[in-house]
Amino acid sequence: MRLLNIVLAHAAIFGIAALAATSCRVNYPTTAFRCSPGGDDPNCPTQDSDEYLCCSDDPAAIQLSNINAVVTPKYVGRDGVGTPLFSGGNNALSTHGMCVKAGSVPIAGALADTNATGCPVPCNPNWDQDDREDVCGTGAICCQTVELEPEDCVLDPGLGNMGCYRPITGRDIAGLGGLDSTMWGGTEHKTHQDPAGANCMTFVAGATAALPDGVDGADLLQACYRRLGVADSRGFCLGGDNVDLCPLEVAGYRDACEQLNDMSGRVDCD
């Protein structure tokens, strides 16, 4: 139900035809707006003359000249530094996205990148204001597209007084310097990008030739894995009149990890 609620909220914001999910002509699931750009069947509406794009919402990026740097993605005509891993020109490598009606995103707020032209601009809700403005533009906000699920959370003993649950990241994959708490398998979590890392491997295969001396494909692959994330790190840039609050920023909202902290009585976690 958490997924359905946020999808419907974003459907209203982006002007996506919500009736497509319950159309009498086609039998789409209630979460028809979610799609997988890299999947065999994006499951986007195709009825009548409407065209829908399966748009990645993951802005993860790597600067090939400095693979350890934390950078924002460089999209056509926008500030930013790194090569997008799962969006823009690499939209087809993402396992998470949204079906967006072609032409529904204003040109000023849409990507111009090959493979993602007309899609909303992906962003990370955790970015600071400078990073957000570099990618989204001045005055825009970044809204998370899907809610976290409890399976996306990991207990971090270094947080709070007795450990706190937080969203898991690729850095927590065994051997990558984090908590060594996951293998990032297909069913280990609910909203994780690129389960098992196959699309990171595809990215590396196409980018190895651009690496500087002393950096090889294995280094780049680990860097890609470290940038994998769950729902809290994915969103779309929004701007314009009457757009000043994201659906998951309403007063009193608690995400799945925060709820786990609440239920187990953990303190100093916020």
Tab-separated table of C-alpha atoms in Angstrom:
chain	number	residue	atom	x	y	z
A	1	MET	CA	0.000	0.000	0.000
A	2	ARG	CA	2.914	2.364	0.668
A	3	LEU	CA	4.003	1.941	-2.953
A	4	LEU	CA	0.529	2.601	-4.331
A	5	ASN	CA	0.033	5.767	-2.285
A	6	ILE	CA	3.252	7.404	-3.399
A	7	VAL	CA	2.776	6.349	-7.014
A	8	LEU	CA	-0.659	7.947	-7.105
A	9	ALA	CA	0.691	11.116	-5.509
A	10	HIS	CA	3.348	11.401	-8.171
A	11	ALA	CA	0.856	10.566	-10.883
A	12	ALA	CA	-1.037	13.691	-9.888
A	13	ILE	CA	2.121	15.805	-9.807
A	14	PHE	CA	3.446	14.688	-13.176
A	15	GLY	CA	0.089	14.693	-14.916
A	16	ILE	CA	0.231	10.963	-15.609
A	17	ALA	CA	-3.094	9.408	-16.554
A	18	ALA	CA	-4.052	7.585	-13.365
A	19	LEU	CA	-6.946	5.843	-15.080
A	20	ALA	CA	-4.507	3.731	-17.068
A	21	ALA	CA	-4.029	1.479	-14.066
A	22	THR	CA	-7.715	0.573	-13.980
A	23	SER	CA	-8.643	0.915	-17.634
A	24	CYS	CA	-11.389	-1.352	-18.919
A	25	ARG	CA	-9.405	-1.813	-22.139
A	26	VAL	CA	-6.227	-3.125	-20.563
A	27	ASN	CA	-5.587	-4.868	-17.277
A	28	TYR	CA	-2.628	-3.061	-15.732
A	29	PRO	CA	-1.703	-3.633	-12.079
A	30	THR	CA	-2.394	-0.850	-9.594
A	31	THR	CA	1.323	0.012	-9.662
A	32	ALA	CA	1.375	0.431	-13.448
A	33	PHE	CA	3.293	3.690	-13.109
A	34	ARG	CA	6.340	1.869	-11.802
A	35	CYS	CA	8.463	0.274	-14.496
A	36	SER	CA	11.895	-1.167	-15.173
A	37	PRO	CA	13.681	0.609	-18.045
A	38	GLY	CA	16.160	-2.265	-18.223
A	39	GLY	CA	13.534	-4.989	-18.049
A	40	ASP	CA	12.123	-7.056	-20.887
A	41	ASP	CA	8.628	-5.626	-20.331
A	42	PRO	CA	8.439	-2.062	-18.937
A	43	ASN	CA	4.671	-2.523	-18.418
A	44	CYS	CA	3.807	1.039	-19.427
A	45	PRO	CA	0.376	1.891	-20.898
A	46	THR	CA	0.108	1.651	-24.688
A	47	GLN	CA	-3.596	2.297	-25.230
A	48	ASP	CA	-5.021	4.666	-27.840
A	49	SER	CA	-2.482	7.105	-29.292
A	50	ASP	CA	-0.726	7.911	-26.014
A	51	GLU	CA	2.954	7.107	-25.692
A	52	TYR	CA	4.575	6.446	-22.331
A	53	LEU	CA	8.273	6.559	-21.518
A	54	CYS	CA	9.822	4.270	-18.912
A	55	CYS	CA	12.029	6.804	-17.120
A	56	SER	CA	14.680	5.964	-14.556
A	57	ASP	CA	14.535	7.894	-11.276
A	58	ASP	CA	18.092	6.979	-10.198
A	59	PRO	CA	20.706	9.788	-10.447
A	60	ALA	CA	23.702	7.714	-9.277
A	61	ALA	CA	26.850	8.758	-11.151
A	62	ILE	CA	30.586	8.136	-11.410
A	63	GLN	CA	33.359	10.518	-12.437
A	64	LEU	CA	35.564	8.255	-14.539
A	65	SER	CA	38.652	10.393	-13.893
A	66	ASN	CA	38.150	10.031	-10.121
A	67	ILE	CA	35.992	7.004	-9.371
A	68	ASN	CA	36.099	7.542	-5.598
A	69	ALA	CA	34.572	11.028	-5.743
A	70	VAL	CA	30.939	11.508	-4.752
A	71	VAL	CA	29.431	13.429	-7.669
A	72	THR	CA	26.156	14.514	-9.205
A	73	PRO	CA	25.196	13.322	-12.711
A	74	LYS	CA	26.019	15.399	-15.766
A	75	TYR	CA	22.940	15.576	-17.985
A	76	VAL	CA	22.785	17.400	-21.315
A	77	GLY	CA	22.465	21.153	-20.713
A	78	ARG	CA	22.719	20.872	-16.924
A	79	ASP	CA	25.443	21.246	-14.345
A	80	GLY	CA	26.866	18.151	-12.728
A	81	VAL	CA	30.056	16.145	-13.014
A	82	GLY	CA	29.711	12.394	-13.347
A	83	THR	CA	28.516	9.912	-15.932
A	84	PRO	CA	25.012	8.721	-14.984
A	85	LEU	CA	25.041	5.010	-14.173
A	86	PHE	CA	21.329	4.268	-14.518
A	87	SER	CA	19.728	7.343	-16.086
A	88	GLY	CA	20.157	9.743	-18.982
A	89	GLY	CA	22.106	7.956	-21.697
A	90	ASN	CA	22.179	4.851	-19.490
A	91	ASN	CA	18.438	4.851	-18.777
A	92	ALA	CA	18.201	1.261	-20.012
A	93	LEU	CA	20.506	0.053	-17.218
A	94	SER	CA	18.057	0.977	-14.460
A	95	THR	CA	15.799	-1.581	-12.826
A	96	HIS	CA	13.623	1.184	-11.347
A	97	GLY	CA	11.632	3.936	-13.012
A	98	MET	CA	8.223	5.427	-13.696
A	99	CYS	CA	5.975	5.387	-16.741
A	100	VAL	CA	5.621	9.014	-17.819
A	101	LYS	CA	3.364	10.184	-20.616
A	102	ALA	CA	5.436	11.548	-23.493
A	103	GLY	CA	5.223	15.331	-23.663
A	104	SER	CA	3.777	15.720	-20.166
A	105	VAL	CA	7.012	17.082	-18.667
A	106	PRO	CA	7.736	20.732	-19.593
A	107	ILE	CA	10.830	21.055	-21.788
A	108	ALA	CA	12.626	23.111	-19.133
A	109	GLY	CA	12.181	20.280	-16.643
A	110	ALA	CA	12.891	17.357	-18.959
A	111	LEU	CA	16.036	15.494	-19.925
A	112	ALA	CA	17.499	16.004	-23.390
A	113	ASP	CA	19.800	12.988	-23.170
A	114	THR	CA	19.692	10.214	-25.746
A	115	ASN	CA	17.626	7.258	-24.462
A	116	ALA	CA	15.770	9.478	-21.972
A	117	THR	CA	14.589	12.537	-23.923
A	118	GLY	CA	11.420	13.921	-22.357
A	119	CYS	CA	11.867	12.126	-19.041
A	120	PRO	CA	11.802	14.032	-15.736
A	121	VAL	CA	15.243	14.835	-14.319
A	122	PRO	CA	16.336	12.223	-11.743
A	123	CYS	CA	17.650	13.466	-8.405
A	124	ASN	CA	18.606	12.240	-4.944
A	125	PRO	CA	16.382	13.569	-2.129
A	126	ASN	CA	19.417	13.410	0.174
A	127	TRP	CA	21.424	15.963	-1.833
A	128	ASP	CA	22.216	19.326	-0.286
A	129	GLN	CA	20.818	22.490	-1.845
A	130	ASP	CA	23.861	23.197	-4.032
A	131	ASP	CA	23.814	19.740	-5.601
A	132	ARG	CA	20.058	19.896	-6.086
A	133	GLU	CA	20.254	23.261	-7.834
A	134	ASP	CA	23.120	22.084	-10.059
A	135	VAL	CA	20.974	19.285	-11.429
A	136	CYS	CA	17.379	20.421	-10.932
A	137	GLY	CA	17.782	24.172	-11.303
A	138	THR	CA	17.139	27.083	-8.967
A	139	GLY	CA	13.892	26.870	-7.033
A	140	ALA	CA	13.196	23.223	-7.859
A	141	ILE	CA	12.657	20.515	-5.276
A	142	CYS	CA	13.589	16.833	-5.350
A	143	CYS	CA	10.839	14.371	-4.459
A	144	GLN	CA	11.364	10.711	-3.650
A	145	THR	CA	9.289	8.541	-5.985
A	146	VAL	CA	8.741	5.376	-3.935
A	147	GLU	CA	8.665	4.674	-0.217
A	148	LEU	CA	11.184	2.518	1.595
A	149	GLU	CA	10.156	-0.954	2.724
A	150	PRO	CA	11.355	-2.600	5.974
A	151	GLU	CA	13.528	-4.976	3.935
A	152	ASP	CA	15.472	-1.931	2.687
A	153	CYS	CA	16.719	-1.113	6.192
A	154	VAL	CA	19.845	-2.268	8.011
A	155	LEU	CA	20.744	-1.962	11.695
A	156	ASP	CA	23.847	0.235	11.938
A	157	PRO	CA	25.519	-0.193	15.363
A	158	GLY	CA	27.416	3.076	14.925
A	159	LEU	CA	24.289	5.241	15.020
A	160	GLY	CA	22.389	6.522	18.057
A	161	ASN	CA	22.821	5.130	21.555
A	162	MET	CA	22.370	1.465	20.693
A	163	GLY	CA	22.339	1.367	16.936
A	164	CYS	CA	19.707	2.594	14.494
A	165	TYR	CA	18.036	1.296	11.379
A	166	ARG	CA	18.877	3.219	8.209
A	167	PRO	CA	18.470	2.651	4.461
A	168	ILE	CA	20.974	0.126	3.184
A	169	THR	CA	23.435	1.138	0.443
A	170	GLY	CA	25.840	-0.583	-1.890
A	171	ARG	CA	28.656	0.229	0.524
A	172	ASP	CA	27.131	-2.348	2.874
A	173	ILE	CA	27.737	-5.150	0.363
A	174	ALA	CA	30.182	-7.696	1.770
A	175	GLY	CA	33.772	-6.696	1.053
A	176	LEU	CA	33.111	-3.067	0.091
A	177	GLY	CA	34.060	-1.421	3.384
A	178	GLY	CA	30.641	-0.941	4.980
A	179	LEU	CA	28.651	-3.199	7.290
A	180	ASP	CA	29.179	-6.368	5.194
A	181	SER	CA	25.476	-7.002	5.742
A	182	THR	CA	24.196	-7.866	2.267
A	183	MET	CA	25.040	-9.626	-0.973
A	184	TRP	CA	22.501	-7.399	-2.814
A	185	GLY	CA	20.666	-10.446	-4.124
A	186	GLY	CA	17.444	-10.341	-6.076
A	187	THR	CA	15.114	-10.840	-3.100
A	188	GLU	CA	17.248	-9.534	-0.228
A	189	HIS	CA	15.643	-6.097	-0.330
A	190	LYS	CA	12.540	-4.553	-1.893
A	191	THR	CA	13.560	-1.386	-3.737
A	192	HIS	CA	17.284	-1.941	-4.384
A	193	GLN	CA	18.763	-0.834	-7.683
A	194	ASP	CA	20.380	-3.461	-9.916
A	195	PRO	CA	19.940	-6.622	-7.799
A	196	ALA	CA	22.998	-8.881	-8.168
A	197	GLY	CA	24.877	-6.083	-9.972
A	198	ALA	CA	24.456	-7.267	-13.565
A	199	ASN	CA	23.904	-3.764	-14.955
A	200	CYS	CA	26.956	-2.414	-13.143
A	201	MET	CA	28.885	-5.063	-15.069
A	202	THR	CA	27.340	-3.824	-18.316
A	203	PHE	CA	28.299	-0.232	-17.481
A	204	VAL	CA	31.887	-1.251	-16.734
A	205	ALA	CA	32.172	-3.178	-20.002
A	206	GLY	CA	31.371	-0.009	-21.926
A	207	ALA	CA	33.431	2.428	-19.862
A	208	THR	CA	36.724	0.681	-19.154
A	209	ALA	CA	38.504	2.295	-22.117
A	210	ALA	CA	37.923	5.765	-20.611
A	211	LEU	CA	39.571	4.976	-17.268
A	212	PRO	CA	42.824	6.715	-16.277
A	213	ASP	CA	46.081	4.812	-15.893
A	214	GLY	CA	46.214	2.722	-12.743
A	215	VAL	CA	42.448	2.137	-12.586
A	216	ASP	CA	41.031	-1.077	-14.006
A	217	GLY	CA	37.612	-2.564	-14.602
A	218	ALA	CA	37.532	-4.297	-11.218
A	219	ASP	CA	38.028	-0.945	-9.468
A	220	LEU	CA	35.241	0.627	-11.516
A	221	LEU	CA	32.905	-2.285	-10.804
A	222	GLN	CA	33.358	-1.896	-7.056
A	223	ALA	CA	32.798	1.858	-7.392
A	224	CYS	CA	29.535	1.164	-9.222
A	225	TYR	CA	28.412	-1.288	-6.537
A	226	ARG	CA	29.087	1.306	-3.828
A	227	ARG	CA	26.702	3.718	-5.556
A	228	LEU	CA	23.781	1.307	-5.523
A	229	GLY	CA	20.925	2.338	-3.285
A	230	VAL	CA	17.309	1.870	-2.309
A	231	ALA	CA	14.239	4.090	-2.631
A	232	ASP	CA	15.448	6.941	-0.406
A	233	SER	CA	18.169	7.829	-2.947
A	234	ARG	CA	15.892	8.097	-5.992
A	235	GLY	CA	13.531	10.851	-7.073
A	236	PHE	CA	12.568	13.403	-9.697
A	237	CYS	CA	13.127	17.155	-9.840
A	238	LEU	CA	9.917	19.168	-9.584
A	239	GLY	CA	9.369	22.861	-10.092
A	240	GLY	CA	6.763	25.431	-10.969
A	241	ASP	CA	3.741	27.000	-9.329
A	242	ASN	CA	2.164	25.212	-6.358
A	243	VAL	CA	5.012	22.693	-6.097
A	244	ASP	CA	6.740	23.288	-2.782
A	245	LEU	CA	6.270	20.113	-0.740
A	246	CYS	CA	7.014	16.492	-1.590
A	247	PRO	CA	4.462	13.783	-0.701
A	248	LEU	CA	6.887	12.161	1.776
A	249	GLU	CA	7.670	15.424	3.564
A	250	VAL	CA	4.284	15.942	5.171
A	251	ALA	CA	4.318	16.533	8.922
A	252	GLY	CA	4.441	13.328	10.948
A	253	TYR	CA	5.568	11.054	8.124
A	254	ARG	CA	7.924	8.252	9.234
A	255	ASP	CA	9.662	6.059	6.680
A	256	ALA	CA	10.081	2.305	7.126
A	257	CYS	CA	13.488	2.567	8.819
A	258	GLU	CA	12.284	5.267	11.206
A	259	GLN	CA	9.281	3.120	12.065
A	260	LEU	CA	11.591	0.195	12.880
A	261	ASN	CA	13.544	2.480	15.219
A	262	ASP	CA	10.309	3.619	16.849
A	263	MET	CA	9.002	0.083	17.335
A	264	SER	CA	12.249	-1.151	18.904
A	265	GLY	CA	12.632	1.875	21.194
A	266	ARG	CA	15.876	3.122	19.675
A	267	VAL	CA	16.821	6.684	20.576
A	268	ASP	CA	18.861	9.511	19.053
A	269	CYS	CA	18.285	8.095	15.581
A	270	ASP	CA	16.828	11.177	13.854
